[in-house]
């Protein structure tokens, strides 16, 4: 998705994760929710329809892939990086951001945080920009979370590839 996006020349971090490659093609079309190798979340028409009325999510149709959209979640929930045992990589000299962020355990929210009805995303992005070459821009992707009622509903409608995180 981000192969031709503007990116940090040092670590390959995508500088604008809202950019959509006008030539993007899906390798597989059999899942209702999937993530590209470089972190874009792709939703099928069935998933978009199932989310009608669920707050916290927006979809942008993919012009090159009829029946599929990019899923965006802007509502943020803060996580407790210490309780999550989050590991941060060295800071990139080019963009000043960590080269990687690893979340190895369950997702614990920061004190006082709660997931609202619908979808939210973590304030931290996870992944690795340190181990990709300049031809593979990447970004650190937040975890998408859902409240327990939303997760239960989406789990009950028979969508393929939907694995939602309900934080602790």
JSON list of C-alpha atoms in Angstrom, two decimals:
[
{"chain": "A", "resi": 1, "resn": "UNK", "atom": "CA", "xyz": [0.00, 0.00, 0.00]},
{"chain": "A", "resi": 2, "resn": "UNK", "atom": "CA", "xyz": [2.76, 2.48, 0.90]},
{"chain": "A", "resi": 3, "resn": "UNK", "atom": "CA", "xyz": [5.50, 1.47, -1.55]},
{"chain": "A", "resi": 4, "resn": "UNK", "atom": "CA", "xyz": [5.39, 4.87, -3.30]},
{"chain": "A", "resi": 5, "resn": "UNK", "atom": "CA", "xyz": [4.40, 7.00, -0.28]},
{"chain": "A", "resi": 6, "resn": "UNK", "atom": "CA", "xyz": [6.59, 9.79, 1.05]},
{"chain": "A", "resi": 7, "resn": "UNK", "atom": "CA", "xyz": [8.81, 8.32, 3.73]},
{"chain": "A", "resi": 8, "resn": "UNK", "atom": "CA", "xyz": [11.74, 9.06, 6.02]},
{"chain": "A", "resi": 9, "resn": "UNK", "atom": "CA", "xyz": [14.92, 8.55, 3.98]},
{"chain": "A", "resi": 10, "resn": "UNK", "atom": "CA", "xyz": [16.67, 6.91, 6.93]},
{"chain": "A", "resi": 11, "resn": "UNK", "atom": "CA", "xyz": [14.21, 4.38, 8.41]},
{"chain": "A", "resi": 12, "resn": "UNK", "atom": "CA", "xyz": [11.54, 4.14, 5.65]},
{"chain": "A", "resi": 13, "resn": "UNK", "atom": "CA", "xyz": [8.74, 5.28, 8.02]},
{"chain": "A", "resi": 14, "resn": "UNK", "atom": "CA", "xyz": [5.73, 6.42, 6.00]},
{"chain": "A", "resi": 15, "resn": "UNK", "atom": "CA", "xyz": [5.18, 10.11, 6.72]},
{"chain": "A", "resi": 16, "resn": "UNK", "atom": "CA", "xyz": [1.50, 10.19, 5.70]},
{"chain": "A", "resi": 17, "resn": "UNK", "atom": "CA", "xyz": [-0.35, 6.98, 6.55]},
{"chain": "A", "resi": 18, "resn": "UNK", "atom": "CA", "xyz": [-3.55, 8.37, 5.01]},
{"chain": "A", "resi": 19, "resn": "UNK", "atom": "CA", "xyz": [-1.95, 8.16, 1.54]},
{"chain": "A", "resi": 20, "resn": "UNK", "atom": "CA", "xyz": [-3.54, 5.53, -0.71]},
{"chain": "A", "resi": 21, "resn": "UNK", "atom": "CA", "xyz": [-1.54, 4.03, -3.54]},
{"chain": "A", "resi": 22, "resn": "UNK", "atom": "CA", "xyz": [-3.57, 4.64, -6.72]},
{"chain": "A", "resi": 23, "resn": "UNK", "atom": "CA", "xyz": [-2.23, 1.38, -8.18]},
{"chain": "A", "resi": 24, "resn": "UNK", "atom": "CA", "xyz": [-2.71, -0.84, -5.10]},
{"chain": "A", "resi": 25, "resn": "UNK", "atom": "CA", "xyz": [-3.92, -4.39, -5.75]},
{"chain": "A", "resi": 26, "resn": "UNK", "atom": "CA", "xyz": [-4.96, -6.99, -3.19]},
{"chain": "A", "resi": 27, "resn": "UNK", "atom": "CA", "xyz": [-3.08, -10.28, -3.25]},
{"chain": "A", "resi": 28, "resn": "UNK", "atom": "CA", "xyz": [-6.12, -12.10, -1.78]},
{"chain": "A", "resi": 29, "resn": "UNK", "atom": "CA", "xyz": [-9.78, -11.15, -1.70]},
{"chain": "A", "resi": 30, "resn": "UNK", "atom": "CA", "xyz": [-11.20, -13.88, 0.57]},
{"chain": "A", "resi": 31, "resn": "UNK", "atom": "CA", "xyz": [-11.08, -12.04, 3.93]},
{"chain": "A", "resi": 32, "resn": "UNK", "atom": "CA", "xyz": [-13.52, -9.45, 5.22]},
{"chain": "A", "resi": 33, "resn": "UNK", "atom": "CA", "xyz": [-10.83, -7.71, 7.26]},
{"chain": "A", "resi": 34, "resn": "UNK", "atom": "CA", "xyz": [-7.10, -7.90, 6.65]},
{"chain": "A", "resi": 35, "resn": "UNK", "atom": "CA", "xyz": [-3.93, -5.88, 7.03]},
{"chain": "A", "resi": 36, "resn": "UNK", "atom": "CA", "xyz": [-1.41, -5.29, 4.30]},
{"chain": "A", "resi": 37, "resn": "UNK", "atom": "CA", "xyz": [2.21, -6.19, 4.95]},
{"chain": "A", "resi": 38, "resn": "UNK", "atom": "CA", "xyz": [2.95, -2.51, 5.52]},
{"chain": "A", "resi": 39, "resn": "UNK", "atom": "CA", "xyz": [0.04, -1.91, 7.91]},
{"chain": "A", "resi": 40, "resn": "UNK", "atom": "CA", "xyz": [-3.02, -0.63, 6.02]},
{"chain": "A", "resi": 41, "resn": "UNK", "atom": "CA", "xyz": [-6.31, -2.16, 7.18]},
{"chain": "A", "resi": 42, "resn": "UNK", "atom": "CA", "xyz": [-8.50, -3.41, 4.31]},
{"chain": "A", "resi": 43, "resn": "UNK", "atom": "CA", "xyz": [-12.23, -4.08, 4.78]},
{"chain": "A", "resi": 44, "resn": "UNK", "atom": "CA", "xyz": [-14.63, -5.87, 2.45]},
{"chain": "A", "resi": 45, "resn": "UNK", "atom": "CA", "xyz": [-18.03, -4.51, 1.52]},
{"chain": "A", "resi": 46, "resn": "UNK", "atom": "CA", "xyz": [-19.54, -7.06, 3.95]},
{"chain": "A", "resi": 47, "resn": "UNK", "atom": "CA", "xyz": [-17.44, -5.71, 6.82]},
{"chain": "A", "resi": 48, "resn": "UNK", "atom": "CA", "xyz": [-18.33, -2.11, 5.93]},
{"chain": "A", "resi": 49, "resn": "UNK", "atom": "CA", "xyz": [-22.03, -3.01, 5.91]},
{"chain": "A", "resi": 50, "resn": "UNK", "atom": "CA", "xyz": [-21.72, -4.82, 9.26]},
{"chain": "A", "resi": 51, "resn": "UNK", "atom": "CA", "xyz": [-20.17, -1.67, 10.75]},
{"chain": "A", "resi": 52, "resn": "UNK", "atom": "CA", "xyz": [-23.07, 0.57, 9.72]},
{"chain": "A", "resi": 53, "resn": "UNK", "atom": "CA", "xyz": [-24.00, 2.53, 12.83]},
{"chain": "A", "resi": 54, "resn": "UNK", "atom": "CA", "xyz": [-20.90, 1.54, 14.81]},
{"chain": "A", "resi": 55, "resn": "UNK", "atom": "CA", "xyz": [-19.06, 4.69, 15.94]},
{"chain": "A", "resi": 56, "resn": "UNK", "atom": "CA", "xyz": [-15.36, 5.40, 15.67]},
{"chain": "A", "resi": 57, "resn": "UNK", "atom": "CA", "xyz": [-14.65, 4.03, 12.18]},
{"chain": "A", "resi": 58, "resn": "UNK", "atom": "CA", "xyz": [-14.55, 5.42, 8.65]},
{"chain": "A", "resi": 59, "resn": "UNK", "atom": "CA", "xyz": [-14.00, 3.73, 5.32]},
{"chain": "A", "resi": 60, "resn": "UNK", "atom": "CA", "xyz": [-12.43, 5.01, 2.08]},
{"chain": "A", "resi": 61, "resn": "UNK", "atom": "CA", "xyz": [-13.25, 2.92, -1.00]},
{"chain": "A", "resi": 62, "resn": "UNK", "atom": "CA", "xyz": [-10.29, 1.54, -2.92]},
{"chain": "A", "resi": 63, "resn": "UNK", "atom": "CA", "xyz": [-10.67, 2.66, -6.52]},
{"chain": "A", "resi": 64, "resn": "UNK", "atom": "CA", "xyz": [-8.53, -0.25, -7.78]},
{"chain": "A", "resi": 65, "resn": "UNK", "atom": "CA", "xyz": [-10.37, -2.89, -5.73]},
{"chain": "A", "resi": 66, "resn": "UNK", "atom": "CA", "xyz": [-14.17, -2.64, -6.08]},
{"chain": "A", "resi": 67, "resn": "UNK", "atom": "CA", "xyz": [-15.88, -4.00, -2.98]},
{"chain": "A", "resi": 68, "resn": "UNK", "atom": "CA", "xyz": [-12.96, -3.12, -0.65]},
{"chain": "A", "resi": 69, "resn": "UNK", "atom": "CA", "xyz": [-12.11, -0.07, 1.43]},
{"chain": "A", "resi": 70, "resn": "UNK", "atom": "CA", "xyz": [-9.38, 1.26, 3.68]},
{"chain": "A", "resi": 71, "resn": "UNK", "atom": "CA", "xyz": [-10.51, 1.23, 7.31]},
{"chain": "A", "resi": 72, "resn": "UNK", "atom": "CA", "xyz": [-9.57, 4.24, 9.44]},
{"chain": "A", "resi": 73, "resn": "UNK", "atom": "CA", "xyz": [-10.04, 4.64, 13.17]},
{"chain": "A", "resi": 74, "resn": "UNK", "atom": "CA", "xyz": [-9.26, 8.08, 14.58]},
{"chain": "A", "resi": 75, "resn": "UNK", "atom": "CA", "xyz": [-10.57, 7.76, 18.14]},
{"chain": "A", "resi": 76, "resn": "UNK", "atom": "CA", "xyz": [-7.55, 7.16, 20.39]},
{"chain": "A", "resi": 77, "resn": "UNK", "atom": "CA", "xyz": [-7.20, 5.24, 23.62]},
{"chain": "A", "resi": 78, "resn": "UNK", "atom": "CA", "xyz": [-3.94, 5.49, 25.59]},
{"chain": "A", "resi": 79, "resn": "UNK", "atom": "CA", "xyz": [-2.13, 2.31, 26.58]},
{"chain": "A", "resi": 80, "resn": "UNK", "atom": "CA", "xyz": [0.10, 1.58, 29.56]},
{"chain": "A", "resi": 81, "resn": "UNK", "atom": "CA", "xyz": [3.45, 0.90, 27.88]},
{"chain": "A", "resi": 82, "resn": "UNK", "atom": "CA", "xyz": [5.01, -0.37, 31.13]},
{"chain": "A", "resi": 83, "resn": "UNK", "atom": "CA", "xyz": [2.22, -2.85, 31.95]},
{"chain": "A", "resi": 84, "resn": "UNK", "atom": "CA", "xyz": [2.24, -3.99, 28.29]},
{"chain": "A", "resi": 85, "resn": "UNK", "atom": "CA", "xyz": [6.04, -4.56, 28.47]},
{"chain": "A", "resi": 86, "resn": "UNK", "atom": "CA", "xyz": [6.39, -2.40, 25.37]},
{"chain": "A", "resi": 87, "resn": "UNK", "atom": "CA", "xyz": [9.87, -2.26, 23.84]},
{"chain": "A", "resi": 88, "resn": "UNK", "atom": "CA", "xyz": [11.01, 0.82, 21.93]},
{"chain": "A", "resi": 89, "resn": "UNK", "atom": "CA", "xyz": [13.83, 0.77, 19.39]},
{"chain": "A", "resi": 90, "resn": "UNK", "atom": "CA", "xyz": [16.50, 3.39, 19.01]},
{"chain": "A", "resi": 91, "resn": "UNK", "atom": "CA", "xyz": [15.43, 6.79, 17.73]},
{"chain": "A", "resi": 92, "resn": "UNK", "atom": "CA", "xyz": [15.75, 7.35, 13.99]},
{"chain": "A", "resi": 93, "resn": "UNK", "atom": "CA", "xyz": [18.15, 10.16, 13.07]},
{"chain": "A", "resi": 94, "resn": "UNK", "atom": "CA", "xyz": [15.88, 11.19, 10.20]},
{"chain": "A", "resi": 95, "resn": "UNK", "atom": "CA", "xyz": [12.38, 11.48, 11.71]},
{"chain": "A", "resi": 96, "resn": "UNK", "atom": "CA", "xyz": [13.06, 11.31, 15.45]},
{"chain": "A", "resi": 97, "resn": "UNK", "atom": "CA", "xyz": [10.67, 8.41, 16.04]},
{"chain": "A", "resi": 98, "resn": "UNK", "atom": "CA", "xyz": [11.55, 4.95, 17.43]},
{"chain": "A", "resi": 99, "resn": "UNK", "atom": "CA", "xyz": [12.72, 2.50, 14.76]},
{"chain": "A", "resi": 100, "resn": "UNK", "atom": "CA", "xyz": [10.43, -0.18, 16.19]},
{"chain": "A", "resi": 101, "resn": "UNK", "atom": "CA", "xyz": [7.80, -0.63, 18.91]},
{"chain": "A", "resi": 102, "resn": "UNK", "atom": "CA", "xyz": [7.02, -4.14, 20.15]},
{"chain": "A", "resi": 103, "resn": "UNK", "atom": "CA", "xyz": [4.00, -5.06, 22.26]},
{"chain": "A", "resi": 104, "resn": "UNK", "atom": "CA", "xyz": [4.53, -8.61, 23.49]},
{"chain": "A", "resi": 105, "resn": "UNK", "atom": "CA", "xyz": [1.68, -9.14, 25.92]},
{"chain": "A", "resi": 106, "resn": "UNK", "atom": "CA", "xyz": [-1.97, -8.38, 26.58]},
{"chain": "A", "resi": 107, "resn": "UNK", "atom": "CA", "xyz": [-3.19, -4.85, 25.93]},
{"chain": "A", "resi": 108, "resn": "UNK", "atom": "CA", "xyz": [-3.47, -2.84, 29.13]},
{"chain": "A", "resi": 109, "resn": "UNK", "atom": "CA", "xyz": [-4.98, 0.64, 29.00]},
{"chain": "A", "resi": 110, "resn": "UNK", "atom": "CA", "xyz": [-3.47, 3.62, 30.80]},
{"chain": "A", "resi": 111, "resn": "UNK", "atom": "CA", "xyz": [-5.01, 4.55, 34.14]},
{"chain": "A", "resi": 112, "resn": "UNK", "atom": "CA", "xyz": [-8.38, 6.25, 33.67]},
{"chain": "A", "resi": 113, "resn": "UNK", "atom": "CA", "xyz": [-8.77, 5.13, 30.03]},
{"chain": "A", "resi": 114, "resn": "UNK", "atom": "CA", "xyz": [-11.83, 3.25, 28.81]},
{"chain": "A", "resi": 115, "resn": "UNK", "atom": "CA", "xyz": [-12.83, 2.00, 25.38]},
{"chain": "A", "resi": 116, "resn": "UNK", "atom": "CA", "xyz": [-15.92, 3.78, 24.13]},
{"chain": "A", "resi": 117, "resn": "UNK", "atom": "CA", "xyz": [-18.68, 1.98, 22.21]},
{"chain": "A", "resi": 118, "resn": "UNK", "atom": "CA", "xyz": [-17.42, 1.03, 18.77]},
{"chain": "A", "resi": 119, "resn": "UNK", "atom": "CA", "xyz": [-13.83, 1.25, 17.57]},
{"chain": "A", "resi": 120, "resn": "UNK", "atom": "CA", "xyz": [-10.77, 3.00, 18.93]},
{"chain": "A", "resi": 121, "resn": "UNK", "atom": "CA", "xyz": [-7.07, 2.69, 18.23]},
{"chain": "A", "resi": 122, "resn": "UNK", "atom": "CA", "xyz": [-4.06, 2.73, 20.47]},
{"chain": "A", "resi": 123, "resn": "UNK", "atom": "CA", "xyz": [-1.99, 5.88, 20.87]},
{"chain": "A", "resi": 124, "resn": "UNK", "atom": "CA", "xyz": [1.11, 3.83, 20.06]},
{"chain": "A", "resi": 125, "resn": "UNK", "atom": "CA", "xyz": [1.83, 2.26, 16.71]},
{"chain": "A", "resi": 126, "resn": "UNK", "atom": "CA", "xyz": [3.53, -1.12, 16.67]},
{"chain": "A", "resi": 127, "resn": "UNK", "atom": "CA", "xyz": [5.84, -2.66, 14.14]},
{"chain": "A", "resi": 128, "resn": "UNK", "atom": "CA", "xyz": [9.28, -2.23, 12.67]},
{"chain": "A", "resi": 129, "resn": "UNK", "atom": "CA", "xyz": [10.73, 0.35, 10.30]},
{"chain": "A", "resi": 130, "resn": "UNK", "atom": "CA", "xyz": [14.33, -0.63, 11.09]},
{"chain": "A", "resi": 131, "resn": "UNK", "atom": "CA", "xyz": [14.53, -3.83, 9.06]},
{"chain": "A", "resi": 132, "resn": "UNK", "atom": "CA", "xyz": [13.02, -2.76, 5.74]},
{"chain": "A", "resi": 133, "resn": "UNK", "atom": "CA", "xyz": [14.90, -1.50, 2.73]},
{"chain": "A", "resi": 134, "resn": "UNK", "atom": "CA", "xyz": [14.23, 1.82, 1.04]},
{"chain": "A", "resi": 135, "resn": "UNK", "atom": "CA", "xyz": [11.99, 0.07, -1.50]},
{"chain": "A", "resi": 136, "resn": "UNK", "atom": "CA", "xyz": [9.57, -1.01, 1.27]},
{"chain": "A", "resi": 137, "resn": "UNK", "atom": "CA", "xyz": [8.26, 2.02, 3.20]},
{"chain": "A", "resi": 138, "resn": "UNK", "atom": "CA", "xyz": [6.43, 0.98, 6.36]},
{"chain": "A", "resi": 139, "resn": "UNK", "atom": "CA", "xyz": [4.78, 2.55, 9.37]},
{"chain": "A", "resi": 140, "resn": "UNK", "atom": "CA", "xyz": [4.06, 1.63, 12.93]},
{"chain": "A", "resi": 141, "resn": "UNK", "atom": "CA", "xyz": [0.42, 0.57, 13.06]},
{"chain": "A", "resi": 142, "resn": "UNK", "atom": "CA", "xyz": [-1.82, 1.13, 16.06]},
{"chain": "A", "resi": 143, "resn": "UNK", "atom": "CA", "xyz": [-3.84, -1.78, 17.41]},
{"chain": "A", "resi": 144, "resn": "UNK", "atom": "CA", "xyz": [-7.53, -1.44, 16.60]},
{"chain": "A", "resi": 145, "resn": "UNK", "atom": "CA", "xyz": [-9.67, -2.14, 19.65]},
{"chain": "A", "resi": 146, "resn": "UNK", "atom": "CA", "xyz": [-13.39, -2.58, 20.13]},
{"chain": "A", "resi": 147, "resn": "UNK", "atom": "CA", "xyz": [-15.62, -2.53, 23.16]},
{"chain": "A", "resi": 148, "resn": "UNK", "atom": "CA", "xyz": [-16.87, -5.97, 24.18]},
{"chain": "A", "resi": 149, "resn": "UNK", "atom": "CA", "xyz": [-20.39, -5.49, 22.73]},
{"chain": "A", "resi": 150, "resn": "UNK", "atom": "CA", "xyz": [-19.00, -4.43, 19.32]},
{"chain": "A", "resi": 151, "resn": "UNK", "atom": "CA", "xyz": [-16.50, -7.29, 19.32]},
{"chain": "A", "resi": 152, "resn": "UNK", "atom": "CA", "xyz": [-19.22, -9.79, 20.25]},
{"chain": "A", "resi": 153, "resn": "UNK", "atom": "CA", "xyz": [-21.56, -8.47, 17.54]},
{"chain": "A", "resi": 154, "resn": "UNK", "atom": "CA", "xyz": [-18.89, -8.56, 14.81]},
{"chain": "A", "resi": 155, "resn": "UNK", "atom": "CA", "xyz": [-17.83, -12.03, 15.94]},
{"chain": "A", "resi": 156, "resn": "UNK", "atom": "CA", "xyz": [-21.41, -13.25, 15.57]},
{"chain": "A", "resi": 157, "resn": "UNK", "atom": "CA", "xyz": [-22.10, -12.12, 11.99]},
{"chain": "A", "resi": 158, "resn": "UNK", "atom": "CA", "xyz": [-19.83, -14.63, 10.25]},
{"chain": "A", "resi": 159, "resn": "UNK", "atom": "CA", "xyz": [-17.15, -12.33, 8.87]},
{"chain": "A", "resi": 160, "resn": "UNK", "atom": "CA", "xyz": [-13.89, -13.91, 7.73]},
{"chain": "A", "resi": 161, "resn": "UNK", "atom": "CA", "xyz": [-10.56, -12.72, 9.16]},
{"chain": "A", "resi": 162, "resn": "UNK", "atom": "CA", "xyz": [-11.98, -10.55, 11.94]},
{"chain": "A", "resi": 163, "resn": "UNK", "atom": "CA", "xyz": [-9.91, -10.83, 15.13]},
{"chain": "A", "resi": 164, "resn": "UNK", "atom": "CA", "xyz": [-10.70, -7.94, 17.45]},
{"chain": "A", "resi": 165, "resn": "UNK", "atom": "CA", "xyz": [-8.82, -6.93, 20.59]},
{"chain": "A", "resi": 166, "resn": "UNK", "atom": "CA", "xyz": [-10.78, -6.18, 23.74]},
{"chain": "A", "resi": 167, "resn": "UNK", "atom": "CA", "xyz": [-8.28, -4.49, 26.10]},
{"chain": "A", "resi": 168, "resn": "UNK", "atom": "CA", "xyz": [-7.96, -5.15, 29.81]}
]
